[in-house]
Coordinates of C-alpha atoms in Angstrom, one line a residue:
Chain A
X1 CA 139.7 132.3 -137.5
X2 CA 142.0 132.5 -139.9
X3 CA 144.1 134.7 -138.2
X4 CA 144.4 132.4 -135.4
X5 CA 146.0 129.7 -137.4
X6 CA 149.6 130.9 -137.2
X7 CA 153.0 128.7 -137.9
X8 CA 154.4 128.8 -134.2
X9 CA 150.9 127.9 -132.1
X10 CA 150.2 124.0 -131.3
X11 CA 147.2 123.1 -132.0
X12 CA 145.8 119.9 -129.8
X13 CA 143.0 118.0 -130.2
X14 CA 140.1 119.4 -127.9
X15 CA 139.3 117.7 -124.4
X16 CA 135.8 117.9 -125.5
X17 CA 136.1 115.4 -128.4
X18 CA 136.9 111.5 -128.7
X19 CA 139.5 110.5 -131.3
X20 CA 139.6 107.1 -132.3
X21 CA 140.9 105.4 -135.1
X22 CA 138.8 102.9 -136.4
X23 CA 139.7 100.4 -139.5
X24 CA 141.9 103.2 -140.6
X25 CA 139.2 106.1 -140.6
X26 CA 139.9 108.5 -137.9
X27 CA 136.3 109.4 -135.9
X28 CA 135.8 111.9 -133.9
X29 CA 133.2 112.3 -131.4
X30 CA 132.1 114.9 -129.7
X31 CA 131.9 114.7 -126.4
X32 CA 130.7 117.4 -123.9
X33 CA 127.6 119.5 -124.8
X34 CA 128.5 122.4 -127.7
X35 CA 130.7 120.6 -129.5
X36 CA 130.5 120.8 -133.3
X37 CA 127.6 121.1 -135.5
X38 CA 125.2 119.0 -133.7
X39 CA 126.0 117.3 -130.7
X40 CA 125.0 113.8 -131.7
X41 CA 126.9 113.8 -135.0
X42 CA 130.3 112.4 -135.5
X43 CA 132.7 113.3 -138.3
X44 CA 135.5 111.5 -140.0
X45 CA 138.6 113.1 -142.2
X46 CA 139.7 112.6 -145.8
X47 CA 143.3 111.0 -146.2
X48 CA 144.8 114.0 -145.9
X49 CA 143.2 115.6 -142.6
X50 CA 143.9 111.9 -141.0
X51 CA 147.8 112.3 -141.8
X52 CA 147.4 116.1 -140.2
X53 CA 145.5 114.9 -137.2
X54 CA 147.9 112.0 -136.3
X55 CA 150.8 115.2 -136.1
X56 CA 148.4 117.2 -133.6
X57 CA 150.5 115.7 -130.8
X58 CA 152.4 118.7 -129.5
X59 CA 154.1 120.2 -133.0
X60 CA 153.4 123.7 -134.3
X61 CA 151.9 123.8 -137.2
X62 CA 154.6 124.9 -139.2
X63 CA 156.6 121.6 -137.7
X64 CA 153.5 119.7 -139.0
X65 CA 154.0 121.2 -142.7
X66 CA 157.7 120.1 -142.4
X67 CA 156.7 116.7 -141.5
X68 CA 154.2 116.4 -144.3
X69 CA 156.6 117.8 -146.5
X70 CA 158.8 114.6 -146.4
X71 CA 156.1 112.2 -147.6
X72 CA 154.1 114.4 -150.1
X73 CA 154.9 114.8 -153.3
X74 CA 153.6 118.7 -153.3
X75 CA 155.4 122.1 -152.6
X76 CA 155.5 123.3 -149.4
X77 CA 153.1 126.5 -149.7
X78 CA 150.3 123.9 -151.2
X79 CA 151.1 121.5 -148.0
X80 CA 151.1 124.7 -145.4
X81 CA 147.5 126.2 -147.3
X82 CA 146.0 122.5 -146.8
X83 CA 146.9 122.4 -143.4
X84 CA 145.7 126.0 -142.7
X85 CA 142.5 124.9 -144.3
X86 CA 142.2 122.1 -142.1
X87 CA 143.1 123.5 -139.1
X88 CA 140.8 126.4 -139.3
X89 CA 137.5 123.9 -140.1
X90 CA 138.8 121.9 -136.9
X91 CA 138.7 125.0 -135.3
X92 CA 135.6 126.3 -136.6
X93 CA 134.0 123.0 -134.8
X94 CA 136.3 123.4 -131.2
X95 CA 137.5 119.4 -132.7
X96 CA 140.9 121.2 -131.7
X97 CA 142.3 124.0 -129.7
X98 CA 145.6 126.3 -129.5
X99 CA 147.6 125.3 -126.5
Chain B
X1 CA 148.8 117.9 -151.8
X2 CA 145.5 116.9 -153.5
X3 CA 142.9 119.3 -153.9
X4 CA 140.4 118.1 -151.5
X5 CA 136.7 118.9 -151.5
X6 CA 136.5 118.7 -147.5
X7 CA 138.5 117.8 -144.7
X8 CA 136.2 117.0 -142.2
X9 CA 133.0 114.8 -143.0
X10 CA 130.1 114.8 -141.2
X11 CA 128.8 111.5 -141.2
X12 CA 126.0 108.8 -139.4
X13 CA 128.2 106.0 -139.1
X14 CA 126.3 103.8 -141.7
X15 CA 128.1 106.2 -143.9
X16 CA 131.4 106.3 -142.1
X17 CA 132.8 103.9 -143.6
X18 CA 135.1 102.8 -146.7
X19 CA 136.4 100.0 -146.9
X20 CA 133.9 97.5 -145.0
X21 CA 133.8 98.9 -141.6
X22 CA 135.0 97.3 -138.4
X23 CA 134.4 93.8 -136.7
X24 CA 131.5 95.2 -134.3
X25 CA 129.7 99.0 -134.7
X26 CA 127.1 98.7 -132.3
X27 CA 126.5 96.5 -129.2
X28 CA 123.7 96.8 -126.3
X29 CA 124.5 95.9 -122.9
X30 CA 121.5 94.8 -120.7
X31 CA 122.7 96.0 -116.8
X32 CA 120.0 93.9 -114.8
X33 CA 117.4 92.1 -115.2
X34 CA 115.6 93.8 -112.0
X35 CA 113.1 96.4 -112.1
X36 CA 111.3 98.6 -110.2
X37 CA 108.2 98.5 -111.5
X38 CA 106.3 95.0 -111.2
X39 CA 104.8 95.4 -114.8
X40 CA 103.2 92.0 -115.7
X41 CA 103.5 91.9 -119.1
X42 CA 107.2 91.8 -119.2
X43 CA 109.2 89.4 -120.6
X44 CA 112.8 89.8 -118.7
X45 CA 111.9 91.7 -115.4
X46 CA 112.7 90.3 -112.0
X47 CA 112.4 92.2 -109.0
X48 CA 114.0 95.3 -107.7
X49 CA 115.4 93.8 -104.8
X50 CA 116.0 90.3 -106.2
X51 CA 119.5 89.7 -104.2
X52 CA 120.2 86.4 -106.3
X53 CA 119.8 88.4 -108.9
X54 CA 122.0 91.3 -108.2
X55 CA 124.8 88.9 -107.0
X56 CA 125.2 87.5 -110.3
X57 CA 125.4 91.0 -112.1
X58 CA 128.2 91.9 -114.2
X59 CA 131.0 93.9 -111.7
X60 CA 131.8 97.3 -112.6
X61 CA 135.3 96.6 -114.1
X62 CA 134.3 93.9 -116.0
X63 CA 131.3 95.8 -117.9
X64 CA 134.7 98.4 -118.1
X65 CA 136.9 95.6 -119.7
X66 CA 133.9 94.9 -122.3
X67 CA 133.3 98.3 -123.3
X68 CA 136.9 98.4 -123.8
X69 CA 137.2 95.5 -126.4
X70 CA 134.1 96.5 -128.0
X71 CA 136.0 100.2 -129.0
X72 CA 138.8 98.5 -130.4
X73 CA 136.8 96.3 -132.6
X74 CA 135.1 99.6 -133.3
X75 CA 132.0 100.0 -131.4
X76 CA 130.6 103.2 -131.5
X77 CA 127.0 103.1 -130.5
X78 CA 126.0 101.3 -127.2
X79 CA 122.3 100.5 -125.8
X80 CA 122.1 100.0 -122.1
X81 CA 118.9 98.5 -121.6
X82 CA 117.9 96.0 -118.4
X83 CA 115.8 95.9 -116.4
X84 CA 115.7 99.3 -115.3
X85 CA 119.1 100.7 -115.8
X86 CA 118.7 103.2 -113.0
X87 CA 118.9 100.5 -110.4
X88 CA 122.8 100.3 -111.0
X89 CA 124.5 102.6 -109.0
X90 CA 127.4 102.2 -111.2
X91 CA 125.7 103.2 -113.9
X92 CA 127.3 107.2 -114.0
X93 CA 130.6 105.5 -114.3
X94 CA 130.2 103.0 -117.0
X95 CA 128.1 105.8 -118.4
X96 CA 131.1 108.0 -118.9
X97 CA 133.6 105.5 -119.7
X98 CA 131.5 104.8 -122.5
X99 CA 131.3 108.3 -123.3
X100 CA 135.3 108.8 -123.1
X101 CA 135.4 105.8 -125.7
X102 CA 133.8 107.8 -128.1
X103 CA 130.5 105.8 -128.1
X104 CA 127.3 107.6 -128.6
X105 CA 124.7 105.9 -125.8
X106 CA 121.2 104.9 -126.2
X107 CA 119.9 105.1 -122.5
X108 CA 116.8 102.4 -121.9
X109 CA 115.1 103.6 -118.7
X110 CA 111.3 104.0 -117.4
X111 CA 113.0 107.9 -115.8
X112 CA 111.7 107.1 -112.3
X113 CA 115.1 106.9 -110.8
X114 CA 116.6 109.4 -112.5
X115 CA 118.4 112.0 -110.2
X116 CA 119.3 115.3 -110.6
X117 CA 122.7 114.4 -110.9
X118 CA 122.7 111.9 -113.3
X119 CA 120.3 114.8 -115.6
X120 CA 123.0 116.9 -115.1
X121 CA 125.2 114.8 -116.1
X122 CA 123.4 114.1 -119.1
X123 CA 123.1 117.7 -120.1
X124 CA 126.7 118.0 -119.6
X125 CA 128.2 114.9 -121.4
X126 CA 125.4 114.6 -123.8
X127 CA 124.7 110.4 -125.0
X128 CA 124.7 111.6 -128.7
X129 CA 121.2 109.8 -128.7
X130 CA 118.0 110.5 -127.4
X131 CA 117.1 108.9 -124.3
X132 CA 114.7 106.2 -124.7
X133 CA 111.4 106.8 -122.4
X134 CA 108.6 104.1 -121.4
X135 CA 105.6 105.5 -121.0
X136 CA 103.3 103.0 -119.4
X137 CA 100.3 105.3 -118.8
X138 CA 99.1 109.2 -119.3
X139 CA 97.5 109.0 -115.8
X140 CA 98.3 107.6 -112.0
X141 CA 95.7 104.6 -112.9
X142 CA 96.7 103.3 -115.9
X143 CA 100.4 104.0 -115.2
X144 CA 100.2 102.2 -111.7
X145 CA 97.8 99.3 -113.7
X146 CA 100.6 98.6 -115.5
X147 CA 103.6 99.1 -113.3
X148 CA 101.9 97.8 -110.1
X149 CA 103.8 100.4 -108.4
X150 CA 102.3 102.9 -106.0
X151 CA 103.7 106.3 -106.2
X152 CA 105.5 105.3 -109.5
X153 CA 103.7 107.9 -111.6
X154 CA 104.7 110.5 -110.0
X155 CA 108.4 109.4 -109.9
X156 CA 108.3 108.9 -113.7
X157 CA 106.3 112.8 -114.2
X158 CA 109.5 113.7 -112.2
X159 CA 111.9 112.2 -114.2
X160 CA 110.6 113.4 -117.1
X161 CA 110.7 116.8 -115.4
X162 CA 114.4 116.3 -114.7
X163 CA 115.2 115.5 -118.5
X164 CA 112.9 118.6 -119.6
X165 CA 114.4 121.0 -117.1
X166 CA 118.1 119.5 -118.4
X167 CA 116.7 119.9 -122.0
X168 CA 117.8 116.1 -123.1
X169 CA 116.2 114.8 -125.8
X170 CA 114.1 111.6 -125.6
X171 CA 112.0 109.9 -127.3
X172 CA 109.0 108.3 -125.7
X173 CA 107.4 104.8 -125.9
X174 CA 104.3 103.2 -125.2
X175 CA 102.9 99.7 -124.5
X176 CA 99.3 98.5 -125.8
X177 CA 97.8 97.0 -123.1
X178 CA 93.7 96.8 -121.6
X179 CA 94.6 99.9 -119.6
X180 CA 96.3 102.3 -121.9
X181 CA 94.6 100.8 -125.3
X182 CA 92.7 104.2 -125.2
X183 CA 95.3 106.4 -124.0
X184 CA 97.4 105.9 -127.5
X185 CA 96.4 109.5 -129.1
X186 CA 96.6 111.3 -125.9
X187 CA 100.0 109.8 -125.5
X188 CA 100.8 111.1 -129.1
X189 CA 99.5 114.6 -128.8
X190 CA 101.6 115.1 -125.5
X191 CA 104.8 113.2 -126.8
X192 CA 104.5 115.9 -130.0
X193 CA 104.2 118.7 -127.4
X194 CA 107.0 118.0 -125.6
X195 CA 109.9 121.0 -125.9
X196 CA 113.1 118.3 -126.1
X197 CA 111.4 115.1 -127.4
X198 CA 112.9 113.7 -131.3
X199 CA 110.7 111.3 -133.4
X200 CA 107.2 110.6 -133.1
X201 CA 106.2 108.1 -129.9
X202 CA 106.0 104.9 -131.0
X203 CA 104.5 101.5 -129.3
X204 CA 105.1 97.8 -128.6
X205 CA 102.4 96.1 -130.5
X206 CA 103.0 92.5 -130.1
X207 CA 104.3 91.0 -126.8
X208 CA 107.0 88.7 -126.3
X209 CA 106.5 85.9 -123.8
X210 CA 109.5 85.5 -121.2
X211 CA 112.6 85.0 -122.8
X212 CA 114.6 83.1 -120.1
X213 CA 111.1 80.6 -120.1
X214 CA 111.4 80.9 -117.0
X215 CA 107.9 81.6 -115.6
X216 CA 105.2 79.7 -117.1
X217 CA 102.2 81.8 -115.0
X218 CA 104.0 84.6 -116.2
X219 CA 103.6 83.8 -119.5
X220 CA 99.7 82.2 -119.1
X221 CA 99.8 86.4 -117.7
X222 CA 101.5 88.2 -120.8
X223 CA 99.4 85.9 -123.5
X224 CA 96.1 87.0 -121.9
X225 CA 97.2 90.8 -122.2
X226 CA 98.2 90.2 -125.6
X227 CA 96.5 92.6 -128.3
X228 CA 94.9 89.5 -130.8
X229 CA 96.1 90.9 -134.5
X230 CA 92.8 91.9 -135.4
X231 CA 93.3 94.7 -132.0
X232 CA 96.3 95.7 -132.5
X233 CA 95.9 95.9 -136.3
X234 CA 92.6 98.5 -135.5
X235 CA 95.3 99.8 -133.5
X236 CA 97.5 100.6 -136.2
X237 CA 95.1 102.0 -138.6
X238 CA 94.3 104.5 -136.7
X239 CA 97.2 106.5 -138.2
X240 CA 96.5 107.4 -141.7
X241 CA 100.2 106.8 -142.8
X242 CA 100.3 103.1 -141.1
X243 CA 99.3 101.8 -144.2
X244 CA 102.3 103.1 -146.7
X245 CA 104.9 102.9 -144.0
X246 CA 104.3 99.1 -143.5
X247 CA 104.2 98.8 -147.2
X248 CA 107.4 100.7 -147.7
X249 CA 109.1 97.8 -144.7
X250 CA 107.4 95.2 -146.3
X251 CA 108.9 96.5 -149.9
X252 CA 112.5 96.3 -148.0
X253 CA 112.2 93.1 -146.0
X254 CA 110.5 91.0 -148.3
X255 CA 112.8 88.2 -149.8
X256 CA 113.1 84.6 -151.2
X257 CA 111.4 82.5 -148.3
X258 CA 114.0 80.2 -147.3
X259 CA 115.1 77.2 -144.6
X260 CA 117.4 79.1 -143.0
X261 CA 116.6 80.3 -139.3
X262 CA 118.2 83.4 -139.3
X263 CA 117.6 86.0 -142.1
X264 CA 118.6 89.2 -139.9
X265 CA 122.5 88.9 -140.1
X266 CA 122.3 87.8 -136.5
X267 CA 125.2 88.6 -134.4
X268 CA 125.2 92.0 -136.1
X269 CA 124.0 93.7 -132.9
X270 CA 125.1 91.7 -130.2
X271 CA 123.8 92.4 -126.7
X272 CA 125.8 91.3 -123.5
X273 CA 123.3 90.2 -120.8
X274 CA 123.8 90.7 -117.2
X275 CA 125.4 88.3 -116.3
X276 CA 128.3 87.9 -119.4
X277 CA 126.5 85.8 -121.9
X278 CA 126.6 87.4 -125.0
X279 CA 123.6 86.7 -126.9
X280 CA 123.3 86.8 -130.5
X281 CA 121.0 90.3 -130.3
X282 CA 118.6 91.4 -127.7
X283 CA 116.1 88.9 -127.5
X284 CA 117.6 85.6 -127.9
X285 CA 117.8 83.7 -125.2
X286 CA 118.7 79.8 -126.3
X287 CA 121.4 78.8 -124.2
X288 CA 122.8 77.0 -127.2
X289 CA 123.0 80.1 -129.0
X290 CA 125.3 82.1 -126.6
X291 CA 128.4 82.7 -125.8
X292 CA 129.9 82.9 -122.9
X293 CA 132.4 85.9 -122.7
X294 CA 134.0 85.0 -119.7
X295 CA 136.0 81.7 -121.4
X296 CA 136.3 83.9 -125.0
X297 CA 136.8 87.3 -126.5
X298 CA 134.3 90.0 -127.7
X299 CA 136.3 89.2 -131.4
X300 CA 136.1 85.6 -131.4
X301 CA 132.2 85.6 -130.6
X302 CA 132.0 88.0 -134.4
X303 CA 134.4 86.4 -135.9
X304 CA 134.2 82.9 -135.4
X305 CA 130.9 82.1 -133.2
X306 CA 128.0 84.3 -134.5
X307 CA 129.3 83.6 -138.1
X308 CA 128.6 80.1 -137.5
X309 CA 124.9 80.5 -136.8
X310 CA 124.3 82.2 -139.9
X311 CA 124.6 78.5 -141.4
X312 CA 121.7 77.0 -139.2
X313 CA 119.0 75.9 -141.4
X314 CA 115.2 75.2 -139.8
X315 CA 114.6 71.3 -139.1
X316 CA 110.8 71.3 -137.5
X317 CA 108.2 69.8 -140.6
X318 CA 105.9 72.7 -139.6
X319 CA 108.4 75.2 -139.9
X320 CA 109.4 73.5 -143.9
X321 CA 105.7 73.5 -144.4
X322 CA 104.8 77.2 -143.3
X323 CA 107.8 79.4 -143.0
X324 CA 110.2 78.3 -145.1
X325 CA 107.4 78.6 -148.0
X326 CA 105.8 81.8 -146.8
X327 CA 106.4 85.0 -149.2
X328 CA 105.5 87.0 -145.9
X329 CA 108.6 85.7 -144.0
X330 CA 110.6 88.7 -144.2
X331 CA 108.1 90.6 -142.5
X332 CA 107.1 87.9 -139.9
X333 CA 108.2 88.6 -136.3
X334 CA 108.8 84.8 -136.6
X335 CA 112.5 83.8 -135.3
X336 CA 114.4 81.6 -133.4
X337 CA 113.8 84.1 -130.3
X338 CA 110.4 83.4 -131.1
X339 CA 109.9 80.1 -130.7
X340 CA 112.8 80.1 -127.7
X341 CA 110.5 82.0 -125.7
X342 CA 107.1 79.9 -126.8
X343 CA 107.9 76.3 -127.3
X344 CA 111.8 76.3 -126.2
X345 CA 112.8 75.3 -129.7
X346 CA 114.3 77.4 -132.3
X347 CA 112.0 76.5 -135.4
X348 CA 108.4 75.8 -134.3
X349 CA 106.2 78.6 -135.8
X350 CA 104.9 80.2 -133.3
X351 CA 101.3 80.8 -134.2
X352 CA 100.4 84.3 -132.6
X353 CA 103.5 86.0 -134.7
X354 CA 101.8 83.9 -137.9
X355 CA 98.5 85.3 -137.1
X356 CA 99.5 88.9 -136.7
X357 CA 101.7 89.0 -140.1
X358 CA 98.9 88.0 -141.7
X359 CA 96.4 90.6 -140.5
X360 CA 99.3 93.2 -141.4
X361 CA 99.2 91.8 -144.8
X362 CA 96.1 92.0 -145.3
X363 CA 95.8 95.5 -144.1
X364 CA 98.3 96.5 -146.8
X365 CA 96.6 94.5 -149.3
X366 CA 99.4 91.7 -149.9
X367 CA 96.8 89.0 -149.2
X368 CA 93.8 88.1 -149.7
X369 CA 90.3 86.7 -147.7
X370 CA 90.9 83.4 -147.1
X371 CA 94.4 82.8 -148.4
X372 CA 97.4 81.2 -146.3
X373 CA 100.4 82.9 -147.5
X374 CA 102.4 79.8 -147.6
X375 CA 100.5 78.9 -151.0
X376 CA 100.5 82.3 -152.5
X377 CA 102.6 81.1 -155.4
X378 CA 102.7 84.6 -156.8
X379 CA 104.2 86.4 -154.2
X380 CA 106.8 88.1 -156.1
X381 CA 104.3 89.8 -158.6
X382 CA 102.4 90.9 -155.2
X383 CA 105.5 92.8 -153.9
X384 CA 106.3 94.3 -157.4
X385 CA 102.5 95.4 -157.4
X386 CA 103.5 97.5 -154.2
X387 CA 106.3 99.4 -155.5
X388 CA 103.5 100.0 -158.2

């Protein structure tokens, strides 16, 4: 998985899951039939995987670090593992894919 | 960055939330009123092909247009209920739009409609809940007793076929009435046997009375089918955990008896009835109690409207006499829906719902031979002597 997860691929949110952003908690909701864990759970993301997923919207991820990078007060290697991290549990669940 | 213990949260959506939560989380949306059974015991059906009826149904886009408002005030788990849902051939589309909303659907049916395309569909775009089943009978005669539908047996083993063969889970309920009173541990051990069904069956005890009060033989109908508390208590006992689980709901629900007519945070639930009233929750009926969505907004009627109701305190003497002194209120069945349906009032005690608390109660040992529970004057030591 992790191998996947490189600085030049876009990752999108999956066609397979709802999105919505609710009293300023992201939700996510699977949709079709495989998606996730369980099929009738939903999931919600900490602070920091709700300022990644609102960047999902056609950036690489290294583009995403950079844009992170402007508002968070850490280094850019912590920013880029976070995001890697992230990425690759989103993956794990097919809640995103690589275009 | 923080160090962060996990990104993504899996999370039932009582627990979603931070700060609050949104306006609305959860509405229900009754289709129709029509059915296509001719059961006589219940208290909203009208007839399949009641063209009056269907006229006055909610239009597709306009059931669209709701569901839309209700995801941006933050719905995310929807009941469609009627009436038999099936009988709307829009109900695919209004399915799905719900679906691409990001609501998880609780579908209300009796299965006999159910095609092989809509199953599909299911299996496909799963509702994130279990399909709720009615099971009005193990066999042809008791089923058809009931729904007073030849051939409809068969139709429902079929759609229960469909949602097997599709694997999509459903849950399956059951109504006590003089033809299936016996059937309740057959239905049971075949509910627990099925390969896709979640949660144990459960039943309607205690039957409501029309709620529109709109057909008075109806009701002189439903009242005669009606288990009496000592019935439907038997009824109860027959599972040896009856007797903690309504202890541990009565150790929840049991508060201060008080004046005020609602003590359910009404409004919390909403339910949008077929023809674009929105009613306070599903069963309440009082036309001063709704609101009419078609001169308003989905955000006013949580915000402004429902809020307002909270405030309503009981007026009837009986009702100050009985209710508003009774330590068993917060497990009475006893509400303004209630006493809509039975006197067309919203605070007249409606005896039946009286009688059957208090045979519960005395099942679980909260009262005593002979005692009316509005004089218990130590009913606080009694509910402290059941988390004992």
């Amino acid at each position: 998985m992790a191998d996947a997860v490189r600085g030049d691929v876009v990752f999108t949110p999956s066609d397979a899951v709802v999105a919505r952003e609710i009293e300023g908690e992201i939700v996510i909701v699977p949709l079709t039939a495989g998606v996730g864990d369980l099929e009738d759970e939903l999931y919600s993301l900490n602070e920091t995987g709700r300022d990644v997923w609102r960047l999902l919207d056609g950036r690489t991820l290294d583009e995403v670090v950079d844009a992170l990078a402007v508002d968070y007060d850490a280094t850019r290697e912590e920013i880029d593992r976070d995001v890697r991290g992230l990425l690759e549990e989103l993956l794990r669940r097919d809640i995103i894919s690589a275009a | 960055m923080e160090e962060h213990e996990a990104f993504v949260t899996r999370a039932g959506p009582d627990a979603l939330w931070r700060n609050g939560g949104p306006a609305l989380t959860a509405l229900d949306i009754e289709l129709t009123e029509r059915c296509d059974n001719r059961c006589i015991h219940c208290c909203i059906n009208r007839p399949e092909h009641d063209r009056e009826a269907q006229s006055r149904e909610l239009p597709t886009g306009r059931v669209l247009e709701v569901l839309d408002e209700a995801a941006a005030l933050g719905v995310l788990g929807l009941r469609l209920t009627g009436g038999e849902i099936l009988l709307r051939n829009d109900l695919e589309q209004i399915y799905l739009h719900a679906r691409r909303l990001g609501m998880r659907v609780t579908l209300m049916t009796n299965a006999r409609g159910l095609s092989s395309e809509f199953a599909s569909l299911l299996a496909k775009v799963p509702p994130g809940e279990p399909v709720e089943i009615t099971a009005y009978g193990m066999h042809r005669e008791s089923y058809e007793a009931v729904s007073r539908v030849a051939g409809s047996f068969e139709e429902f083993k079929r759609g229960l076929a469909l949602l097997d063969a599709h694997a999509i889970p459903h849950v399956v309920k059951g109504t006590l009435l003089p033809p299936t009173l016996d059937e309740m541990e057959e239905l049971e051990a075949w509910a627990a046997t099925r390969p896709v069904v979640r949660q144990r069956a459960g039943f309607i005890y205690w039957l409501d009375l029309r709620l529109r009060r709109d057909d008075e033989r109806a009701n002189e109908r439903i009242a005669v089918l009606r288990l009496s508390p000592r019935e439907g208590v038997a009824a109860l006992a027959r599972d040896p955990r009856a007797r903690a689980a309504l202890r541990a709901e009565a150790l929840v629900q049991l508060g201060e008896p008080s004046d005020r007519l609602f003590t359910c945070g009404i409004g919390g639930r909403p339910c949008l009835d077929a023809y674009g009233m929105l009613q306070p929750c599903l069963t309440l009926r009082a036309p001063q109690l709704i609101y009419d969505l078609a001169s308003g907004s989905l955000r006013e009627a949580m915000t402004e409207f429902f809020p307002g109701l909270r405030t309503l305190r009981a007026r009837d003497p009986e009702y100050l006499r009985r209710c508003a002194r009774c330590f068993l209120a917060g497990i009475c069945d006893q509400c303004p829906s209630k006493s809509w349906a039975e006197h067309g009032t919203l605070d007249t005690p409606v005896d039946y719902f009286c009688e059957v608390t208090q045979a519960r109660a005395h099942f679980i040992g909260l009262l005593r031979e002979g005692e009316l529970p509005w004089d218990v004057i130590d009913g606080k030591e009694r509910v402290k002597w059941l988390m004992q």
